[in-house]
Amino acid sequence: MTAQAQRPINVAQTRDAVPISSRVHWIGALDPTLRTFDIILKTANGTTYNAYLVRGQDGVAVIDTVKEKFSDEFFQRLESVANYDDIRVIVLNHLEPDHTGALPELMRRAPHARLYISHKAQRMLKGLLKQESFDFTPVTTNDTVSLGDCTLRFLNTPYLHWPDTQCTYLEEEAILFSGDAFGCHFCDPRLFNDLVGDFRFSFEYYYAHIMRPFREHVLAALELIEPLHLKIIAPTHGPILRDQPARYVARFRELTEPRLKKESTDKTLLVFYLSSYGNTAKMAEAVYAGASEIEGVRVSLYDLEGGAVEPFVDLIEDAEGIALGTPTINGDATKAMWDLLSSLVVINLQGKVGAVFGSYGWSGEAVGMLEDRLRGLKVRVPVPGIRVKLIPTEEELEACRQFGRQLAEIMTDKQKPKVIDFEDL
Amino acid sequence: MAKAQVTFADIGETVTVSAGTRIIEVSEKVNAGLVYGCREGDCGTCIMQVLDGWENLSQPSVLEEKVLRDNNVGRHCRLACQAQILGGSVTVKPA
Ligand SMILES: Cc1cc2nc3c(=O)[nH]c(=O)nc-3n(C[C@H](O)[C@H](O)[C@H](O)COP(=O)(O)O)c2cc1C
Ligand code: FES
């Protein structure tokens, strides 16, 4: 590391590029007053839009740009270290507007530049530039572009966190331009992880809201990233990770592994209910009892009234099935149930089994509404929900037990391969 | 009407349908694990892997070819919202 890079700098006071290695400069922008990002994320001290410039013997590459509003800052930093005519390569690691806002103007100013994006980004580019034709090279894992004495190698890492996301690795400097992965919303003009304030909370919070829904994709990306020799990780938001970058990769691995190690190999079915007069509670107990009869399924029963939502989200992430019981109140399912469902956006539910049941007084809309919502969340709803008018009879409770058995059998693949006619569906 | 069979490998269900049915219509009914976005051959969300009976599906349109190419998917992948089963049997699973 150069002495210059070591010295604490304060980029809030300059519009110069900041060297991060012998060939690479930071040419991003600071946004210290931002308090909410993308509607969903809070940030107590703002964020940074990190963009980078790589200079090789045969020309310059720009990796990502900034949000449009911050274009001036970006162009001034760029101009402090390069001429537009030198730019041969523009890499966009994903096309979210906070990294592509300055792109149209950059393309106008850099006539010799060629755009490198992932295959999945092509259709997004059209949506972004609102033009029918533009020239670019789609790239995927292990494609490279050379700047003479240095090489940019691409890693296809979809859904971290947009479908078109890739990372770019500068081989000769062992720098990974990681896009939103390993980033966070933390604005500190000292830029480097060994110089800035304590940003651990932001790093974890960012992972939990942005990366967690794509756990499987994070694991696939780690397979590509972990074998790399890494001197620096240069993400698109927050501190540049030059001190022990591998620790951040390891932390991603930890966060991606199941929160609580399973105590058995059985499939997990979680039964959640809410009940004002105890009717839905009786149904829940019957569903629970029925499912518990099936070997290979571990069933748990929870009254939502007695639990905070967060821990349930963790449990659901690792469960194979959920059954939800709610009465109909004012023509709707209960608020706590909706709260639980709306909290599930941070996890991937695809392929899990879901089911709904509940007691009602006269109209009984709740069960259908929750079933629709579950399908909307990409949960399979293989068994039609059960609705019971007011107090369940012994027969109706037996139907609930059967419902539980059926769910558990589906979860353990005990149901035989089925042949059905479309007409009967 | 001519009949055909589509099997969803992820849930072990086989459905007898009329020839010409789009896979999306069936998979939605039986709650197979295929997911959808636009439903009109644009977003690539519904890409599925055809394990068997590839030749029993309608030819991909130019648009579908383009979406598959843009997404850089392997051979024998199709869009569930576009592919129609023409006869015989076909086995699919989420890609
Ligand atoms: C964190 C985040 C997650 C997103 N998830 C999706 C998604 O799942 N599906 C989708 O079609 N677009 C998704 N988008 C893209 C937005 O819908 C898109 O950028 C849209 O143009 C934003 O509209 P707005 O300008 O009204 O906020 C996501 C964007 C962000 C920032
Ligand atoms: S659902 Fe969008 S392409 Fe099929």
mmCIF file of N, CA, C and O in Angstrom, chain A residues 118-123 139-140 156 159 350-351 375 378-383 413 415-423 425, chain B residues 3 5 11-18 21 25-26 29-33 35-36 41-42 63 66-67 69-72 94:
data_model
loop_
_atom_site.group_PDB
_atom_site.id
_atom_site.type_symbol
_atom_site.label_atom_id
_atom_site.label_comp_id
_atom_site.label_asym_id
_atom_site.label_seq_id
_atom_site.Cartn_x
_atom_site.Cartn_y
_atom_site.Cartn_z
ATOM 1 N N SER A 118 -23.457 -7.757 -17.794
ATOM 2 C CA SER A 118 -23.805 -9.187 -17.777
ATOM 3 C C SER A 118 -24.877 -9.471 -18.832
ATOM 4 O O SER A 118 -25.538 -8.555 -19.325
ATOM 5 N N HIS A 119 -25.059 -10.737 -19.157
ATOM 6 C CA HIS A 119 -26.091 -11.103 -20.135
ATOM 7 C C HIS A 119 -27.468 -10.638 -19.672
ATOM 8 O O HIS A 119 -28.247 -10.112 -20.443
ATOM 9 N N LYS A 120 -27.732 -10.830 -18.387
ATOM 10 C CA LYS A 120 -29.063 -10.479 -17.872
ATOM 11 C C LYS A 120 -29.306 -8.975 -17.899
ATOM 12 O O LYS A 120 -30.440 -8.528 -17.795
ATOM 13 N N ALA A 121 -28.236 -8.189 -18.006
ATOM 14 C CA ALA A 121 -28.398 -6.737 -17.924
ATOM 15 C C ALA A 121 -28.873 -6.125 -19.238
ATOM 16 O O ALA A 121 -29.280 -4.966 -19.267
ATOM 17 N N GLN A 122 -28.837 -6.920 -20.312
ATOM 18 C CA GLN A 122 -29.110 -6.326 -21.624
ATOM 19 C C GLN A 122 -30.489 -5.706 -21.704
ATOM 20 O O GLN A 122 -30.680 -4.615 -22.222
ATOM 21 N N ARG A 123 -31.475 -6.436 -21.168
ATOM 22 C CA ARG A 123 -32.841 -5.932 -21.273
ATOM 23 C C ARG A 123 -33.070 -4.773 -20.302
ATOM 24 O O ARG A 123 -33.894 -3.904 -20.537
ATOM 25 N N VAL A 139 -21.014 -10.151 -20.910
ATOM 26 C CA VAL A 139 -19.935 -11.015 -20.400
ATOM 27 C C VAL A 139 -20.455 -11.920 -19.302
ATOM 28 O O VAL A 139 -21.492 -11.646 -18.693
ATOM 29 N N THR A 140 -19.732 -12.999 -19.057
ATOM 30 C CA THR A 140 -20.101 -13.902 -17.970
ATOM 31 C C THR A 140 -18.834 -14.391 -17.275
ATOM 32 O O THR A 140 -17.724 -13.942 -17.600
ATOM 33 N N ASN A 156 -20.038 -13.888 -12.809
ATOM 34 C CA ASN A 156 -21.482 -13.731 -12.881
ATOM 35 C C ASN A 156 -22.093 -14.082 -11.521
ATOM 36 O O ASN A 156 -22.027 -15.226 -11.087
ATOM 37 N N TYR A 159 -28.436 -11.737 -8.789
ATOM 38 C CA TYR A 159 -29.294 -11.509 -7.622
ATOM 39 C C TYR A 159 -28.531 -11.042 -6.372
ATOM 40 O O TYR A 159 -29.045 -11.132 -5.270
ATOM 41 N N GLN A 350 -39.626 -19.445 -1.784
ATOM 42 C CA GLN A 350 -39.948 -20.258 -2.954
ATOM 43 C C GLN A 350 -39.816 -21.752 -2.656
ATOM 44 O O GLN A 350 -38.811 -22.198 -2.125
ATOM 45 N N GLY A 351 -40.874 -22.495 -2.998
ATOM 46 C CA GLY A 351 -40.819 -23.937 -2.842
ATOM 47 C C GLY A 351 -41.289 -24.438 -1.483
ATOM 48 O O GLY A 351 -41.467 -25.634 -1.287
ATOM 49 N N ARG A 375 -49.436 -17.495 -2.129
ATOM 50 C CA ARG A 375 -49.064 -17.770 -3.528
ATOM 51 C C ARG A 375 -48.265 -16.618 -4.089
ATOM 52 O O ARG A 375 -47.304 -16.807 -4.825
ATOM 53 N N LYS A 378 -44.784 -16.810 -3.530
ATOM 54 C CA LYS A 378 -44.201 -17.958 -4.219
ATOM 55 C C LYS A 378 -44.153 -19.218 -3.351
ATOM 56 O O LYS A 378 -43.352 -20.121 -3.542
ATOM 57 N N VAL A 379 -45.054 -19.234 -2.352
ATOM 58 C CA VAL A 379 -45.207 -20.428 -1.525
ATOM 59 C C VAL A 379 -46.202 -21.352 -2.230
ATOM 60 O O VAL A 379 -47.174 -20.884 -2.816
ATOM 61 N N ARG A 380 -45.947 -22.662 -2.201
ATOM 62 C CA ARG A 380 -46.922 -23.610 -2.763
ATOM 63 C C ARG A 380 -48.064 -23.799 -1.771
ATOM 64 O O ARG A 380 -47.828 -23.923 -0.577
ATOM 65 N N VAL A 381 -49.284 -23.825 -2.266
ATOM 66 C CA VAL A 381 -50.439 -24.042 -1.384
ATOM 67 C C VAL A 381 -51.181 -25.271 -1.910
ATOM 68 O O VAL A 381 -52.198 -25.160 -2.575
ATOM 69 N N PRO A 382 -50.650 -26.464 -1.609
ATOM 70 C CA PRO A 382 -51.171 -27.667 -2.262
ATOM 71 C C PRO A 382 -52.491 -28.177 -1.699
ATOM 72 O O PRO A 382 -53.194 -28.905 -2.384
ATOM 73 N N VAL A 383 -52.849 -27.814 -0.468
ATOM 74 C CA VAL A 383 -54.096 -28.323 0.125
ATOM 75 C C VAL A 383 -55.048 -27.142 0.348
ATOM 76 O O VAL A 383 -54.663 -26.169 0.999
ATOM 77 N N ASP A 413 -42.746 -36.035 1.081
ATOM 78 C CA ASP A 413 -42.856 -36.755 -0.196
ATOM 79 C C ASP A 413 -43.463 -38.136 -0.010
ATOM 80 O O ASP A 413 -43.135 -39.070 -0.729
ATOM 81 N N GLN A 415 -46.583 -38.698 -0.293
ATOM 82 C CA GLN A 415 -47.662 -38.868 -1.262
ATOM 83 C C GLN A 415 -47.091 -39.516 -2.512
ATOM 84 O O GLN A 415 -46.023 -39.163 -2.983
ATOM 85 N N LYS A 416 -47.840 -40.453 -3.078
ATOM 86 C CA LYS A 416 -47.364 -41.143 -4.279
ATOM 87 C C LYS A 416 -47.427 -40.184 -5.457
ATOM 88 O O LYS A 416 -48.235 -39.258 -5.457
ATOM 89 N N PRO A 417 -46.561 -40.419 -6.475
ATOM 90 C CA PRO A 417 -46.677 -39.609 -7.674
ATOM 91 C C PRO A 417 -48.132 -39.606 -8.154
ATOM 92 O O PRO A 417 -48.775 -40.654 -8.198
ATOM 93 N N LYS A 418 -48.615 -38.440 -8.465
ATOM 94 C CA LYS A 418 -50.037 -38.313 -8.761
ATOM 95 C C LYS A 418 -50.246 -38.046 -10.240
ATOM 96 O O LYS A 418 -49.488 -37.312 -10.853
ATOM 97 N N VAL A 419 -51.280 -38.670 -10.814
ATOM 98 C CA VAL A 419 -51.656 -38.340 -12.186
ATOM 99 C C VAL A 419 -53.062 -37.756 -12.130
ATOM 100 O O VAL A 419 -53.974 -38.362 -11.567
ATOM 101 N N ILE A 420 -53.211 -36.547 -12.666
ATOM 102 C CA ILE A 420 -54.522 -35.903 -12.602
ATOM 103 C C ILE A 420 -54.915 -35.363 -13.965
ATOM 104 O O ILE A 420 -54.052 -35.206 -14.846
ATOM 105 N N ASP A 421 -56.179 -35.091 -14.109
ATOM 106 C CA ASP A 421 -56.649 -34.514 -15.361
ATOM 107 C C ASP A 421 -56.861 -33.018 -15.165
ATOM 108 O O ASP A 421 -57.410 -32.585 -14.149
ATOM 109 N N PHE A 422 -56.421 -32.243 -16.126
ATOM 110 C CA PHE A 422 -56.534 -30.780 -16.044
ATOM 111 C C PHE A 422 -57.994 -30.370 -15.825
ATOM 112 O O PHE A 422 -58.281 -29.422 -15.105
ATOM 113 N N GLU A 423 -58.897 -31.118 -16.455
ATOM 114 C CA GLU A 423 -60.331 -30.817 -16.351
ATOM 115 C C GLU A 423 -60.809 -30.886 -14.900
ATOM 116 O O GLU A 423 -61.754 -30.212 -14.520
ATOM 117 N N LEU A 425 -59.177 -30.028 -12.263
ATOM 118 C CA LEU A 425 -58.528 -29.074 -11.350
ATOM 119 C C LEU A 425 -59.424 -27.860 -11.060
ATOM 120 O O LEU A 425 -60.209 -27.477 -11.901
ATOM 121 N N LYS B 3 -54.779 -35.137 -26.586
ATOM 122 C CA LYS B 3 -54.325 -34.997 -25.198
ATOM 123 C C LYS B 3 -52.802 -35.064 -25.111
ATOM 124 O O LYS B 3 -52.129 -35.598 -26.015
ATOM 125 N N GLN B 5 -49.424 -35.016 -21.857
ATOM 126 C CA GLN B 5 -49.156 -35.120 -20.418
ATOM 127 C C GLN B 5 -47.944 -34.291 -20.035
ATOM 128 O O GLN B 5 -46.896 -34.390 -20.685
ATOM 129 N N ILE B 11 -42.652 -31.673 -7.890
ATOM 130 C CA ILE B 11 -43.713 -32.077 -6.966
ATOM 131 C C ILE B 11 -44.266 -33.455 -7.301
ATOM 132 O O ILE B 11 -45.217 -33.931 -6.668
ATOM 133 N N GLY B 12 -43.699 -34.104 -8.310
ATOM 134 C CA GLY B 12 -44.108 -35.460 -8.648
ATOM 135 C C GLY B 12 -45.546 -35.570 -9.126
ATOM 136 O O GLY B 12 -46.235 -36.536 -8.820
ATOM 137 N N GLU B 13 -46.028 -34.565 -9.867
ATOM 138 C CA GLU B 13 -47.396 -34.650 -10.376
ATOM 139 C C GLU B 13 -47.410 -34.623 -11.898
ATOM 140 O O GLU B 13 -46.670 -33.869 -12.527
ATOM 141 N N THR B 14 -48.271 -35.463 -12.451
ATOM 142 C CA THR B 14 -48.432 -35.520 -13.893
ATOM 143 C C THR B 14 -49.858 -35.094 -14.225
ATOM 144 O O THR B 14 -50.805 -35.561 -13.591
ATOM 145 N N VAL B 15 -50.002 -34.204 -15.176
ATOM 146 C CA VAL B 15 -51.330 -33.692 -15.501
ATOM 147 C C VAL B 15 -51.642 -33.979 -16.962
ATOM 148 O O VAL B 15 -50.810 -33.729 -17.843
ATOM 149 N N THR B 16 -52.836 -34.526 -17.191
ATOM 150 C CA THR B 16 -53.284 -34.734 -18.564
ATOM 151 C C THR B 16 -53.991 -33.471 -19.035
ATOM 152 O O THR B 16 -54.902 -32.980 -18.356
ATOM 153 N N VAL B 17 -53.544 -32.928 -20.156
ATOM 154 C CA VAL B 17 -54.093 -31.647 -20.631
ATOM 155 C C VAL B 17 -54.434 -31.752 -22.116
ATOM 156 O O VAL B 17 -54.013 -32.691 -22.801
ATOM 157 N N SER B 18 -55.153 -30.774 -22.613
ATOM 158 C CA SER B 18 -55.398 -30.687 -24.042
ATOM 159 C C SER B 18 -54.135 -30.200 -24.724
ATOM 160 O O SER B 18 -53.447 -29.307 -24.198
ATOM 161 N N THR B 21 -51.914 -26.497 -24.657
ATOM 162 C CA THR B 21 -51.925 -25.771 -23.374
ATOM 163 C C THR B 21 -50.519 -25.241 -23.054
ATOM 164 O O THR B 21 -49.523 -25.922 -23.287
ATOM 165 N N GLU B 25 -50.082 -22.403 -17.448
ATOM 166 C CA GLU B 25 -51.473 -22.591 -17.007
ATOM 167 C C GLU B 25 -51.574 -23.798 -16.090
ATOM 168 O O GLU B 25 -52.313 -23.795 -15.112
ATOM 169 N N VAL B 26 -50.836 -24.848 -16.434
ATOM 170 C CA VAL B 26 -50.915 -26.086 -15.661
ATOM 171 C C VAL B 26 -50.159 -25.941 -14.348
ATOM 172 O O VAL B 26 -50.648 -26.311 -13.274
ATOM 173 N N LYS B 29 -51.996 -24.222 -11.643
ATOM 174 C CA LYS B 29 -53.108 -24.987 -11.061
ATOM 175 C C LYS B 29 -52.624 -26.000 -10.029
ATOM 176 O O LYS B 29 -53.287 -26.257 -9.032
ATOM 177 N N VAL B 30 -51.476 -26.625 -10.314
ATOM 178 C CA VAL B 30 -51.019 -27.686 -9.406
ATOM 179 C C VAL B 30 -49.997 -27.187 -8.382
ATOM 180 O O VAL B 30 -49.476 -27.961 -7.603
ATOM 181 N N ASN B 31 -49.726 -25.868 -8.413
ATOM 182 C CA ASN B 31 -48.757 -25.312 -7.471
ATOM 183 C C ASN B 31 -47.369 -25.923 -7.593
ATOM 184 O O ASN B 31 -46.735 -26.253 -6.599
ATOM 185 N N ALA B 32 -46.918 -26.102 -8.824
ATOM 186 C CA ALA B 32 -45.533 -26.535 -8.996
ATOM 187 C C ALA B 32 -44.619 -25.353 -8.658
ATOM 188 O O ALA B 32 -45.091 -24.234 -8.512
ATOM 189 N N GLY B 33 -43.336 -25.627 -8.539
ATOM 190 C CA GLY B 33 -42.412 -24.592 -8.048
ATOM 191 C C GLY B 33 -41.967 -23.559 -9.067
ATOM 192 O O GLY B 33 -41.070 -22.774 -8.789
ATOM 193 N N VAL B 35 -41.890 -20.111 -10.974
ATOM 194 C CA VAL B 35 -42.366 -18.773 -10.613
ATOM 195 C C VAL B 35 -42.456 -17.874 -11.842
ATOM 196 O O VAL B 35 -41.768 -18.095 -12.826
ATOM 197 N N TYR B 36 -43.297 -16.879 -11.733
ATOM 198 C CA TYR B 36 -43.584 -16.020 -12.871
ATOM 199 C C TYR B 36 -43.393 -14.566 -12.542
ATOM 200 O O TYR B 36 -43.556 -14.152 -11.408
ATOM 201 N N GLY B 41 -43.402 -13.417 -21.660
ATOM 202 C CA GLY B 41 -42.164 -13.709 -22.375
ATOM 203 C C GLY B 41 -41.162 -12.580 -22.378
ATOM 204 O O GLY B 41 -40.414 -12.414 -23.328
ATOM 205 N N ASP B 42 -41.120 -11.801 -21.308
ATOM 206 C CA ASP B 42 -40.205 -10.674 -21.324
ATOM 207 C C ASP B 42 -39.158 -10.738 -20.218
ATOM 208 O O ASP B 42 -37.999 -10.427 -20.439
ATOM 209 N N LEU B 63 -38.854 -13.972 -30.018
ATOM 210 C CA LEU B 63 -38.756 -13.253 -28.745
ATOM 211 C C LEU B 63 -38.260 -14.191 -27.635
ATOM 212 O O LEU B 63 -37.356 -13.847 -26.871
ATOM 213 N N LYS B 66 -34.700 -14.920 -27.859
ATOM 214 C CA LYS B 66 -33.878 -13.787 -27.445
ATOM 215 C C LYS B 66 -33.781 -13.723 -25.921
ATOM 216 O O LYS B 66 -32.696 -13.528 -25.377
ATOM 217 N N VAL B 67 -34.930 -13.926 -25.254
ATOM 218 C CA VAL B 67 -34.908 -13.874 -23.785
ATOM 219 C C VAL B 67 -34.012 -14.984 -23.233
ATOM 220 O O VAL B 67 -33.215 -14.758 -22.317
ATOM 221 N N ARG B 69 -31.509 -16.402 -24.723
ATOM 222 C CA ARG B 69 -30.118 -16.075 -25.036
ATOM 223 C C ARG B 69 -29.607 -14.976 -24.097
ATOM 224 O O ARG B 69 -28.528 -15.079 -23.531
ATOM 225 N N ASP B 70 -30.444 -13.952 -23.898
ATOM 226 C CA ASP B 70 -30.040 -12.850 -23.011
ATOM 227 C C ASP B 70 -29.765 -13.339 -21.604
ATOM 228 O O ASP B 70 -28.959 -12.780 -20.877
ATOM 229 N N ASN B 71 -30.485 -14.367 -21.200
ATOM 230 C CA ASN B 71 -30.281 -14.880 -19.845
ATOM 231 C C ASN B 71 -29.185 -15.925 -19.783
ATOM 232 O O ASN B 71 -28.904 -16.470 -18.714
ATOM 233 N N ASN B 72 -28.631 -16.233 -20.954
ATOM 234 C CA ASN B 72 -27.474 -17.111 -20.998
ATOM 235 C C ASN B 72 -27.748 -18.461 -20.335
ATOM 236 O O ASN B 72 -26.919 -18.961 -19.580
ATOM 237 N N PRO B 94 -38.221 -26.381 -12.259
ATOM 238 C CA PRO B 94 -37.673 -25.025 -12.256
ATOM 239 C C PRO B 94 -36.183 -25.058 -12.597
ATOM 240 O O PRO B 94 -35.480 -25.966 -12.160
#
